[in-house]
Short mmCIF file of C-alpha atoms (C1' of nucleotides) in Angstrom, two decimals:
data_model
loop_
_atom_site.label_atom_id
_atom_site.label_comp_id
_atom_site.label_asym_id
_atom_site.label_seq_id
_atom_site.Cartn_x
_atom_site.Cartn_y
_atom_site.Cartn_z
CA MET K 19 82.29 22.37 133.38
CA SER K 20 84.23 20.99 130.49
CA VAL K 21 87.28 18.91 129.83
CA TRP K 22 90.51 19.19 127.90
CA ILE K 23 92.01 16.07 126.42
CA ARG K 24 95.26 16.33 124.52
CA GLY K 25 94.72 20.06 124.24
CA ILE K 26 91.29 19.65 122.72
CA HIS K 27 88.31 21.08 124.47
CA LEU K 28 85.34 18.77 124.78
CA ASN K 29 81.87 19.74 125.85
CA LYS K 30 80.00 17.48 128.19
CA TYR K 31 77.74 16.15 125.51
CA GLU K 32 80.73 15.38 123.30
CA GLU K 33 82.39 13.53 126.15
CA ILE K 34 79.29 11.50 126.80
CA ALA K 35 78.80 10.79 123.12
CA ASN K 36 82.36 9.50 122.95
CA GLU K 37 81.84 7.23 125.92
CA LEU K 38 78.58 5.88 124.48
CA ARG K 39 80.23 5.31 121.10
CA ARG K 40 82.95 3.36 122.87
CA ARG K 41 80.46 1.21 124.74
CA ILE K 42 78.64 0.44 121.54
CA SER K 43 81.71 -0.34 119.50
CA GLU K 44 83.11 -2.54 122.25
CA GLY K 45 79.87 -4.41 122.59
CA GLU K 46 78.95 -3.27 126.10
CA TYR K 47 75.65 -2.33 124.53
CA ALA K 48 75.15 -5.12 122.01
CA GLU K 49 73.40 -4.81 118.67
CA GLY K 50 69.67 -4.63 119.02
CA GLU K 51 69.90 -4.14 122.76
CA ILE K 52 68.13 -1.36 124.55
CA LEU K 53 70.15 1.35 126.26
CA PRO K 54 69.48 2.54 129.80
CA ASP K 55 66.86 5.27 129.68
CA GLN K 56 67.81 8.92 129.56
CA MET K 57 67.17 9.54 133.24
CA LYS K 58 69.48 6.73 134.29
CA LEU K 59 72.21 7.81 131.90
CA ALA K 60 71.86 11.43 132.97
CA LYS K 61 72.30 10.35 136.59
CA GLU K 62 75.27 8.15 135.73
CA PHE K 63 77.09 10.95 133.92
CA ASP K 64 75.86 13.50 136.44
CA VAL K 65 74.38 15.87 133.88
CA SER K 66 70.95 17.22 133.17
CA ARG K 67 68.69 15.21 130.94
CA MET K 68 68.81 17.87 128.22
CA THR K 69 72.56 17.50 127.98
CA LEU K 70 72.40 13.76 127.90
CA LYS K 71 69.75 13.91 125.20
CA LYS K 72 72.03 16.07 123.09
CA ALA K 73 74.69 13.36 123.23
CA ILE K 74 72.15 10.69 122.33
CA ASP K 75 70.88 12.83 119.45
CA MET K 76 74.36 13.15 118.01
CA ILE K 77 74.92 9.41 117.97
CA ALA K 78 71.46 8.83 116.55
CA MET K 79 72.28 11.19 113.70
CA GLU K 80 75.33 9.11 112.93
CA GLY K 81 73.14 6.06 112.65
CA LEU K 82 74.61 4.14 115.56
CA ILE K 83 71.47 4.06 117.67
CA PHE K 84 67.79 4.48 117.21
CA LYS K 85 65.28 6.19 119.47
CA LYS K 86 61.59 5.56 119.73
CA ARG K 87 59.32 7.60 121.89
CA GLY K 88 57.46 5.57 124.43
CA VAL K 89 59.80 2.64 123.97
CA GLY K 90 63.47 3.37 124.34
CA THR K 91 66.80 3.68 122.58
CA PHE K 92 68.37 0.77 120.71
CA VAL K 93 71.71 -0.05 119.21
CA LEU K 94 71.71 -0.44 115.44
CA LYS K 95 74.11 -2.69 113.65
CA SER K 96 76.69 -0.64 111.84
CA SER K 97 76.81 -3.53 109.37
CA LEU K 98 78.46 -3.58 106.02
CA TRP K 99 78.07 0.07 105.28
CA ASN K 100 80.97 1.15 107.41
CA ASN K 101 83.65 0.61 104.88
CA GLY K 102 86.32 2.75 103.33
CA ASP K 103 84.03 4.85 101.21
CA SER K 104 84.05 8.58 101.28
CA LYS K 105 81.59 10.13 103.65
CA PHE K 106 79.76 13.25 102.77
CA ASP K 107 80.44 14.94 106.02
CA ASP K 108 84.16 14.67 105.51
CA TYR K 109 85.75 18.03 104.94
CA ASN K 110 89.30 16.92 104.84
CA GLY K 111 91.09 16.65 101.61
CA LEU K 112 92.21 13.35 100.23
CA THR K 113 95.51 13.78 102.00
CA GLU K 114 93.84 13.41 105.39
CA GLN K 115 91.39 10.73 104.32
CA PHE K 116 94.09 8.44 103.04
CA GLY K 117 96.86 9.49 105.34
CA HIS K 118 98.10 5.95 105.76
CA ARG K 119 98.67 5.49 102.05
CA ARG K 120 101.06 7.05 99.64
CA ILE K 121 99.51 10.02 97.94
CA VAL K 122 101.13 11.94 95.14
CA SER K 123 99.74 14.79 93.12
CA LYS K 124 100.58 15.42 89.53
CA LYS K 125 100.12 19.02 88.50
CA ILE K 126 98.27 19.34 85.23
CA ASN K 127 97.49 23.00 85.23
CA PHE K 128 97.94 25.96 87.55
CA ASP K 129 97.12 29.50 86.60
CA ILE K 130 95.02 32.44 87.59
CA VAL K 131 92.06 33.53 85.50
CA PHE K 132 88.95 35.69 85.55
CA PRO K 133 85.75 33.82 86.35
CA ASP K 134 83.10 33.13 83.75
CA GLU K 135 79.47 33.77 84.52
CA LYS K 136 78.82 30.42 86.10
CA LEU K 137 81.76 30.82 88.48
CA GLN K 138 80.81 34.40 89.30
CA SER K 139 77.40 33.23 90.33
CA LEU K 140 78.50 30.16 92.28
CA LEU K 141 81.32 31.90 94.11
CA MET K 142 79.45 35.18 94.50
CA ILE K 143 82.22 37.28 92.98
CA GLY K 144 82.51 39.82 90.19
CA ALA K 145 84.02 39.34 86.77
CA SER K 146 87.17 41.20 87.79
CA ASN K 147 87.76 39.07 90.88
CA PRO K 148 90.40 36.54 89.82
CA VAL K 149 90.38 32.87 90.71
CA TYR K 150 93.14 30.30 90.84
CA HIS K 151 92.53 27.45 88.48
CA VAL K 152 94.08 24.20 89.65
CA GLN K 153 93.97 20.91 87.86
CA ARG K 154 95.57 17.96 89.57
CA LEU K 155 95.68 14.24 89.25
CA ARG K 156 95.75 12.60 92.66
CA ILE K 157 97.64 9.34 92.68
CA ILE K 158 97.25 6.82 95.47
CA ASP K 159 99.71 3.97 95.79
CA ASP K 160 100.93 4.61 92.27
CA LYS K 161 97.45 4.34 90.80
CA PRO K 162 95.70 7.34 89.23
CA TYR K 163 92.68 8.05 91.35
CA ILE K 164 90.96 11.41 91.16
CA LEU K 165 91.08 14.13 88.58
CA GLU K 166 90.43 17.42 90.32
CA ASP K 167 89.49 20.64 88.58
CA SER K 168 89.26 23.42 91.14
CA TYR K 169 88.76 27.17 91.23
CA PHE K 170 89.75 29.08 94.36
CA VAL K 171 88.79 32.69 94.97
CA ALA K 172 92.16 34.45 94.88
CA SER K 173 91.20 37.16 97.35
CA ILE K 174 90.44 34.51 99.97
CA ILE K 175 92.91 31.73 99.28
CA THR K 176 95.74 34.19 98.98
CA GLN K 177 99.24 33.40 97.89
CA LEU K 178 98.44 29.94 96.58
CA LYS K 179 101.67 28.65 95.10
CA ALA K 180 102.73 25.76 92.96
CA GLU K 181 104.40 24.04 95.90
CA HIS K 182 101.08 23.83 97.73
CA LEU K 183 99.69 21.71 94.94
CA ASP K 184 102.07 18.87 95.70
CA GLY K 185 100.48 18.29 99.07
CA SER K 186 97.22 19.22 100.70
CA ILE K 187 95.64 22.48 99.62
CA TYR K 188 93.15 22.10 102.43
CA GLY K 189 96.01 21.79 104.86
CA TYR K 190 97.34 25.10 103.56
CA ILE K 191 93.93 26.71 103.92
CA ARG K 192 93.45 25.45 107.43
CA ASP K 193 96.92 25.64 108.90
CA GLU K 194 98.65 28.51 107.14
CA LEU K 195 95.77 30.74 106.17
CA ASP K 196 93.96 29.76 109.37
CA LEU K 197 90.58 29.62 107.66
CA LYS K 198 87.78 27.33 108.78
CA ILE K 199 85.51 25.44 106.49
CA GLY K 200 81.82 25.81 107.13
CA GLY K 201 80.21 23.42 104.71
CA ALA K 202 79.60 22.50 101.14
CA TYR K 203 76.96 21.94 98.55
CA ARG K 204 77.63 18.84 96.55
CA LYS K 205 76.12 17.26 93.50
CA ILE K 206 76.88 13.80 92.21
CA HIS K 207 76.43 12.49 88.75
CA ALA K 208 77.73 9.93 86.35
CA ASP K 209 79.32 11.06 83.11
CA VAL K 210 81.09 9.84 80.04
CA ALA K 211 84.85 10.01 79.95
CA ASN K 212 86.36 13.04 78.26
CA GLY K 213 89.78 13.44 76.72
CA LEU K 214 91.53 14.34 79.95
CA ASP K 215 89.93 11.44 81.81
CA ILE K 216 91.14 9.04 79.17
CA LYS K 217 94.64 10.41 79.29
CA GLU K 218 95.02 10.70 83.05
CA LEU K 219 92.71 8.15 84.64
CA ASN K 220 93.89 5.27 82.53
CA CYS K 221 90.56 4.55 80.93
CA ASP K 222 88.94 4.61 77.51
CA VAL K 223 86.11 6.40 75.77
CA HIS K 224 83.52 4.10 77.23
CA THR K 225 84.52 4.07 80.88
CA PRO K 226 81.82 5.57 83.12
CA ILE K 227 82.97 8.41 85.33
CA LEU K 228 81.63 9.40 88.75
CA GLU K 229 81.77 13.14 89.17
CA VAL K 230 81.29 15.15 92.35
CA GLU K 231 80.70 18.83 91.83
CA GLN K 232 80.93 21.07 94.88
CA VAL K 233 80.95 24.59 96.21
CA VAL K 234 82.76 24.85 99.53
CA TYR K 235 82.07 27.59 102.06
CA LEU K 236 84.09 29.12 104.83
CA ASP K 237 82.58 29.15 108.29
CA ASN K 238 81.30 32.64 107.67
CA GLY K 239 79.30 31.52 104.70
CA THR K 240 81.62 32.85 102.00
CA PRO K 241 82.09 30.46 99.10
CA PHE K 242 85.76 30.04 98.24
CA GLU K 243 85.99 26.97 96.02
CA TYR K 244 84.19 25.42 93.13
CA SER K 245 85.49 22.11 91.97
CA THR K 246 84.73 18.92 90.17
CA SER K 247 86.33 15.61 91.10
CA ARG K 248 86.22 12.79 88.62
CA ASN K 249 86.88 9.10 89.23
CA ARG K 250 86.66 5.97 87.23
CA PHE K 251 83.40 4.25 88.17
CA ASP K 252 85.22 1.32 89.74
CA THR K 253 87.45 3.23 92.11
CA ARG K 254 85.16 5.14 94.40
CA SER K 255 81.66 5.36 95.79
CA TYR K 256 79.90 7.56 98.30
CA THR K 257 77.84 6.58 101.29
CA ILE K 258 75.21 8.52 103.16
CA THR K 259 73.49 7.77 106.42
CA ASP K 260 70.05 9.21 106.64
CA ILE K 261 68.07 9.12 109.84
CA ILE K 262 64.70 10.74 110.20
CA GLY K 263 64.49 12.63 113.44
CA ASN K 264 61.77 12.52 116.08
CA HIS K 265 58.08 11.99 115.52
CA MET D 28 51.79 24.94 124.17
CA SER D 29 51.61 23.88 120.57
CA VAL D 30 49.54 24.51 117.52
CA TRP D 31 47.48 22.52 115.06
CA ILE D 32 47.35 23.73 111.48
CA ARG D 33 45.24 21.82 109.02
CA GLY D 34 45.22 18.90 111.42
CA ILE D 35 48.99 18.80 111.69
CA HIS D 36 50.62 19.35 115.03
CA LEU D 37 53.50 21.78 115.06
CA ASN D 38 55.92 22.32 117.89
CA LYS D 39 56.90 25.81 118.81
CA TYR D 40 60.30 25.50 117.22
CA GLU D 41 58.77 24.17 114.01
CA GLU D 42 56.34 27.09 113.94
CA ILE D 43 59.14 29.57 114.45
CA ALA D 44 61.32 27.87 111.85
CA ASN D 45 58.48 28.14 109.34
CA GLU D 46 58.02 31.83 110.06
CA LEU D 47 61.75 32.49 109.74
CA ARG D 48 61.90 30.53 106.49
CA ARG D 49 59.05 32.64 105.19
CA ARG D 50 60.78 35.87 106.12
CA ILE D 51 63.92 34.74 104.39
CA SER D 52 62.24 33.52 101.25
CA GLU D 53 60.17 36.69 100.99
CA GLY D 54 63.19 38.86 101.45
CA GLU D 55 62.29 40.37 104.83
CA TYR D 56 65.72 39.22 105.87
CA ALA D 57 67.73 39.82 102.73
CA GLU D 58 70.70 37.78 101.56
CA GLY D 59 73.81 38.49 103.55
CA GLU D 60 71.85 40.44 106.11
CA ILE D 61 72.15 39.75 109.79
CA LEU D 62 69.17 38.45 111.73
CA PRO D 63 67.99 39.90 115.04
CA ASP D 64 69.89 38.20 117.82
CA GLN D 65 68.48 35.19 119.63
CA MET D 66 67.33 37.15 122.66
CA LYS D 67 65.32 39.56 120.54
CA LEU D 68 63.76 36.78 118.49
CA ALA D 69 62.98 34.78 121.61
CA LYS D 70 61.19 37.82 123.05
CA GLU D 71 59.32 38.42 119.80
CA PHE D 72 58.03 34.86 119.61
CA ASP D 73 57.59 34.71 123.38
CA VAL D 74 59.61 31.55 123.87
CA SER D 75 62.73 30.68 125.80
CA ARG D 76 66.06 31.18 124.10
CA MET D 77 66.68 27.41 123.97
CA THR D 78 63.53 26.92 121.94
CA LEU D 79 64.36 29.73 119.59
CA LYS D 80 67.86 28.35 119.14
CA LYS D 81 66.40 25.01 118.14
CA ALA D 82 64.45 26.70 115.34
CA ILE D 83 67.56 28.57 114.23
CA ASP D 84 69.59 25.36 114.28
CA MET D 85 67.11 23.61 112.03
CA ILE D 86 67.26 26.33 109.41
CA ALA D 87 71.04 26.45 109.66
CA MET D 88 71.19 22.71 108.97
CA GLU D 89 69.18 23.28 105.83
CA GLY D 90 71.75 25.79 104.69
CA LEU D 91 69.50 28.83 104.67
CA ILE D 92 71.34 30.75 107.35
CA PHE D 93 74.73 30.79 108.95
CA LYS D 94 75.63 31.35 112.58
CA LYS D 95 78.87 32.63 113.97
CA ARG D 96 79.59 32.81 117.64
CA GLY D 97 80.39 36.28 118.83
CA VAL D 98 79.04 37.81 115.66
CA GLY D 99 75.53 36.85 114.71
CA THR D 100 73.35 34.95 112.30
CA PHE D 101 73.29 35.69 108.58
CA VAL D 102 71.16 34.80 105.63
CA LEU D 103 72.93 32.70 103.00
CA LYS D 104 72.01 32.80 99.37
CA SER D 105 70.19 29.64 98.42
CA SER D 106 71.70 30.07 94.97
CA LEU D 107 71.71 27.74 92.04
CA TRP D 108 71.69 24.55 94.04
CA ASN D 109 67.98 24.65 94.68
CA ASN D 110 66.92 22.83 91.58
CA GLY D 111 64.88 19.77 90.85
CA ASP D 112 67.47 17.21 91.81
CA SER D 113 66.74 14.43 94.20
CA LYS D 114 67.54 15.22 97.79
CA PHE D 115 69.01 12.64 100.05
CA ASP D 116 66.62 13.30 102.85
CA ASP D 117 63.64 12.49 100.70
CA TYR D 118 61.95 9.30 101.80
CA ASN D 119 59.05 9.43 99.45
CA GLY D 120 58.97 7.24 96.46
CA LEU D 121 59.17 8.58 92.99
CA THR D 122 55.40 8.79 92.90
CA GLU D 123 55.39 11.53 95.50
CA GLN D 124 58.49 13.29 94.19
CA PHE D 125 57.09 13.66 90.72
CA GLY D 126 53.43 13.84 91.60
CA HIS D 127 52.78 16.53 89.04
CA ARG D 128 54.03 14.39 86.19
CA ARG D 129 52.76 11.23 84.64
CA ILE D 130 54.39 8.21 86.20
CA VAL D 131 53.92 4.71 84.96
CA SER D 132 55.55 1.54 86.20
CA LYS D 133 56.33 -1.37 83.99
CA LYS D 134 56.58 -4.62 85.86
CA ILE D 135 59.63 -6.61 84.86
CA ASN D 136 59.69 -9.18 87.59
CA PHE D 137 57.74 -10.00 90.73
CA ASP D 138 58.28 -13.10 92.79
CA ILE D 139 59.19 -14.27 96.24
CA VAL D 140 62.55 -15.85 96.95
CA PHE D 141 64.88 -16.86 99.76
CA PRO D 142 67.64 -14.35 100.45
CA ASP D 143 71.24 -15.01 99.57
CA GLU D 144 73.99 -14.32 102.09
CA LYS D 145 74.40 -10.69 101.19
CA LEU D 146 70.69 -10.01 101.62
CA GLN D 147 70.55 -11.98 104.86
CA SER D 148 73.25 -9.80 106.28
CA LEU D 149 71.94 -6.47 105.01
CA LEU D 150 68.34 -7.13 106.01
CA MET D 151 69.25 -9.00 109.21
CA ILE D 152 67.16 -12.04 108.38
CA GLY D 153 67.74 -15.77 108.16
CA ALA D 154 68.04 -17.89 105.05
CA SER D 155 64.51 -19.19 105.48
CA ASN D 156 62.95 -15.75 105.77
CA PRO D 157 61.55 -15.02 102.31
CA VAL D 158 61.77 -11.72 100.50
CA TYR D 159 59.72 -10.23 97.70
CA HIS D 160 61.81 -9.51 94.66
CA VAL D 161 60.48 -6.64 92.61
CA GLN D 162 61.94 -5.30 89.41
CA ARG D 163 60.26 -2.32 87.87
CA LEU D 164 60.95 0.25 85.23
CA ARG D 165 59.62 3.62 86.24
CA ILE D 166 58.52 5.72 83.31
CA ILE D 167 58.02 9.45 83.60
CA ASP D 168 56.21 11.32 80.87
CA ASP D 169 56.63 8.37 78.55
CA LYS D 170 60.40 8.26 79.01
CA PRO D 171 62.11 5.35 80.76
CA TYR D 172 63.70 6.76 83.88
CA ILE D 173 64.70 4.44 86.69
CA LEU D 174 65.29 0.76 86.78
CA GLU D 175 64.51 -0.47 90.28
CA ASP D 176 65.59 -3.80 91.69
CA SER D 177 64.16 -4.20 95.18
CA TYR D 178 63.93 -6.83 97.87
CA PHE D 179 61.32 -6.45 100.60
CA VAL D 180 61.27 -8.57 103.74
CA ALA D 181 58.06 -10.55 103.33
CA SER D 182 57.34 -10.83 107.04
CA ILE D 183 57.28 -7.03 107.30
CA ILE D 184 55.87 -5.87 103.98
CA THR D 185 53.11 -8.42 104.10
CA GLN D 186 50.68 -9.19 101.34
CA LEU D 187 52.53 -7.29 98.68
CA LYS D 188 50.61 -7.87 95.49
CA ALA D 189 51.14 -7.28 91.82
CA GLU D 190 48.66 -4.43 91.79
CA HIS D 191 50.74 -2.48 94.28
CA LEU D 192 53.57 -2.43 91.81
CA ASP D 193 51.64 -0.26 89.39
CA GLY D 194 51.60 2.59 91.82
CA SER D 195 53.59 3.57 94.88
CA ILE D 196 54.90 0.73 97.00
CA TYR D 197 55.87 3.28 99.61
CA GLY D 198 52.31 4.54 99.64
CA TYR D 199 51.18 0.99 100.39
CA ILE D 200 53.74 0.66 103.17
CA ARG D 201 52.77 3.95 104.74
CA ASP D 202 49.02 4.08 104.23
CA GLU D 203 47.84 0.49 104.23
CA LEU D 204 50.42 -1.25 106.38
CA ASP D 205 50.73 1.85 108.53
CA LEU D 206 54.49 1.50 108.88
CA LYS D 207 56.81 4.44 109.34
CA ILE D 208 60.15 4.82 107.68
CA GLY D 209 63.03 5.65 109.95
CA GLY D 210 65.93 6.18 107.61
CA ALA D 211 68.27 4.67 105.08
CA TYR D 212 71.85 3.91 104.27
CA ARG D 213 72.69 4.84 100.74
CA LYS D 214 75.63 4.33 98.50
CA ILE D 215 76.14 5.94 95.14
CA HIS D 216 78.34 4.75 92.33
CA ALA D 217 78.72 4.90 88.62
CA ASP D 218 78.59 1.69 86.64
CA VAL D 219 78.63 0.29 83.14
CA ALA D 220 75.33 -0.58 81.53
CA ASN D 221 74.25 -4.19 81.78
CA GLY D 222 71.87 -6.10 79.52
CA LEU D 223 68.73 -5.01 81.34
CA ASP D 224 69.80 -1.37 81.35
CA ILE D 225 70.33 -1.51 77.62
CA LYS D 226 66.99 -3.09 77.02
CA GLU D 227 64.91 -0.96 79.37
CA LEU D 228 66.65 2.37 79.74
CA ASN D 229 67.07 2.97 76.07
CA CYS D 230 70.83 3.10 76.09
CA ASP D 231 73.79 1.16 74.72
CA VAL D 232 76.74 -0.79 76.05
CA HIS D 233 78.76 2.34 76.60
CA THR D 234 76.22 4.51 78.42
CA PRO D 235 77.36 5.31 81.97
CA ILE D 236 74.83 4.42 84.67
CA LEU D 237 74.31 6.12 88.03
CA GLU D 238 73.34 3.58 90.66
CA VAL D 239 71.98 4.22 94.14
CA GLU D 240 72.11 1.25 96.46
CA GLN D 241 70.16 1.49 99.69
CA VAL D 242 68.96 -0.28 102.78
CA VAL D 243 65.83 1.31 104.21
CA TYR D 244 64.82 1.01 107.84
CA LEU D 245 61.54 1.29 109.66
CA ASP D 246 61.29 3.75 112.51
CA ASN D 247 62.11 0.97 114.93
CA GLY D 248 65.40 0.30 113.24
CA THR D 249 64.38 -2.84 111.39
CA PRO D 250 65.67 -3.00 107.83
CA PHE D 251 62.90 -3.93 105.40
CA GLU D 252 64.21 -3.10 101.95
CA TYR D 253 67.36 -3.47 99.96
CA SER D 254 67.31 -1.98 96.51
CA THR D 255 69.33 -0.62 93.68
CA SER D 256 68.07 2.14 91.41
CA ARG D 257 69.76 2.67 88.11
CA ASN D 258 69.54 5.70 85.82
CA ARG D 259 71.16 6.80 82.66
CA PHE D 260 73.91 9.26 83.58
CA ASP D 261 72.14 12.12 81.85
CA THR D 262 68.78 11.83 83.56
CA ARG D 263 69.43 12.29 87.25
CA SER D 264 71.83 13.67 89.78
CA TYR D 265 71.90 13.98 93.56
CA THR D 266 72.56 17.00 95.71
CA ILE D 267 73.64 17.22 99.29
CA THR D 268 73.84 20.18 101.61
CA ASP D 269 76.47 19.85 104.24
CA ILE D 270 76.81 22.33 107.06
CA ILE D 271 79.32 21.92 109.82
CA GLY D 272 77.77 22.64 113.17
CA ASN D 273 79.00 24.80 116.01
CA HIS D 274 82.63 25.46 116.96
"C1'" DG G 30 49.13 3.30 134.69
"C1'" DA G 31 53.99 3.13 134.33
"C1'" DG G 32 57.71 4.32 131.72
"C1'" DT G 33 59.81 6.02 127.67
"C1'" DG G 34 61.60 9.93 124.82
"C1'" DG G 35 60.20 15.04 123.18
"C1'" DT G 36 59.45 19.78 124.29
"C1'" DC G 37 59.91 23.85 126.88
"C1'" DT G 38 61.28 27.10 130.55
"C1'" DA G 39 64.00 30.90 133.00
"C1'" DG G 40 67.92 31.53 134.13
"C1'" DA G 41 73.22 30.96 134.60
"C1'" DC G 42 77.76 30.95 132.89
"C1'" DC G 43 81.17 30.41 129.08
"C1'" DA G 44 83.66 31.18 124.49
"C1'" DC G 45 84.26 34.10 120.96
"C1'" DC G 46 84.45 38.45 118.29
"C1'" DG G 47 84.42 43.16 117.49
"C1'" DG G 48 85.50 47.91 118.55
"C1'" DC H 18 84.44 45.98 127.14
"C1'" DG H 19 79.64 44.71 125.38
"C1'" DG H 20 77.22 41.69 122.60
"C1'" DT H 21 76.90 37.53 120.14
"C1'" DG H 22 75.91 32.48 120.03
"C1'" DG H 23 77.01 27.84 122.79
"C1'" DT H 24 76.37 25.07 126.81
"C1'" DC H 25 74.14 23.54 130.84
"C1'" DT H 26 70.77 23.13 134.61
"C1'" DA H 27 66.65 21.34 137.35
"C1'" DG H 28 62.69 20.98 136.79
"C1'" DA H 29 57.83 20.73 134.41
"C1'" DC H 30 54.57 18.88 131.29
"C1'" DC H 31 53.35 16.34 127.00
"C1'" DA H 32 53.04 12.38 123.48
"C1'" DC H 33 53.63 7.95 122.82
"C1'" DT H 34 53.89 2.75 123.63
"C1'" DC H 35 53.23 -1.20 126.15
"C1'" DT H 36 51.08 -4.05 129.56
#
DNA sequence: GAGTGGTCTAGACCACCGG
DNA sequence: CGGTGGTCTAGACCACTCT
């Protein structure tokens, strides 16, 4: 009752969601058009209506379609908002996001320290539980891009070494440590440039900075990273799709 | 098979979610503790397991609990991230968000214009379809807070009048026009202060600005508003909770 | 009234984790 | 192995919108 494609297991509702996404992106269901109703689609895919609805719900959450009780389900225009901006539900590091471009990391700082009170609280650890402190400048296509200041709980992200900093730390966490990421709390603000920004991001005292502050959790709920990522205001923005469910 | 409380209809899964939230917030299920399994909870609330799971899924999406297949469901610590910041899933205007404080709006501009190409595309309207152009400074507790620059599709938000600008435009949309909001696309960036910012937000040329750009949709998928909201960097930030589902 | 999506059931089987 | 959460079913009834 499920399918493997290229070694990846897909549930029925994921399969159906993929097929519906394809039909929408290829214009088989045009913008503004109404989709076949859930009964018809359930019959077509030979699944129960509950399962089909789950697929529909996923796509609706992504903002591709829109449901209205008593009326039907419509295709929304993906419009101008589907650009290259960072999405909030993206848990890959920069390395994966910009895989097609040349990414280099410049190590600014790498040591292991004891957490201050703020870190202890955010990472739910004690004062004697050391954390790796990593500061990197990520460079994309020869241009300075993001200034990262990260703290990793040493007892979780074990054996972090200088050579990992050159590439993707998240790749190390996922592939070598075999840990899974469960989610993150993020906070965005604007800020004034500080000394390090000025030095590394090629800006001056008056350049606005966009900062994303985050605590990242493993899939068992344990926080393992606190970090801030700083960009020049003109190099990055964030997009969010927000769809109210039901009612 | 459902309940009305204070005139509001609640589905079973919403009822159960509320009760579980209460137990968590009052410490009946303490932080880090495991919840009774889904079968037990389903029996307790006398619902099917599917319904109970739906309640659990809602709370998990909010970041209150964490599920792990083969293990169980745990309470997460809500921690320091539950502060007064704006949430992305908040569709109320400022007036509702800060209802307990004194909000005043200063009208800067109010007229009706024809949309340029960017607006035509974002709002899915033609060049001859007029839009209201509203610029307001929102003042909270006597301090300038947000500079709003909004365009409303005139054929949808009909009869918008100057007096509506003093209060909540969203209140007008919801209560008088009886329209329902379906969702929004939002984009956040930092920016340099422009002339209007300097004049109205009490800042200077070098003050970083946090800007939120958004297109808001009705519950039938029709876009009706494009707006930008600008704040001084030190007066507002945004938080997002991101939980990866399943797997 | 006809047709849509939303909720809910009672049960089945599966995938995963721990001991 | 037993117990967890995840998926899926085949149907029922409800809430809503439109004609």
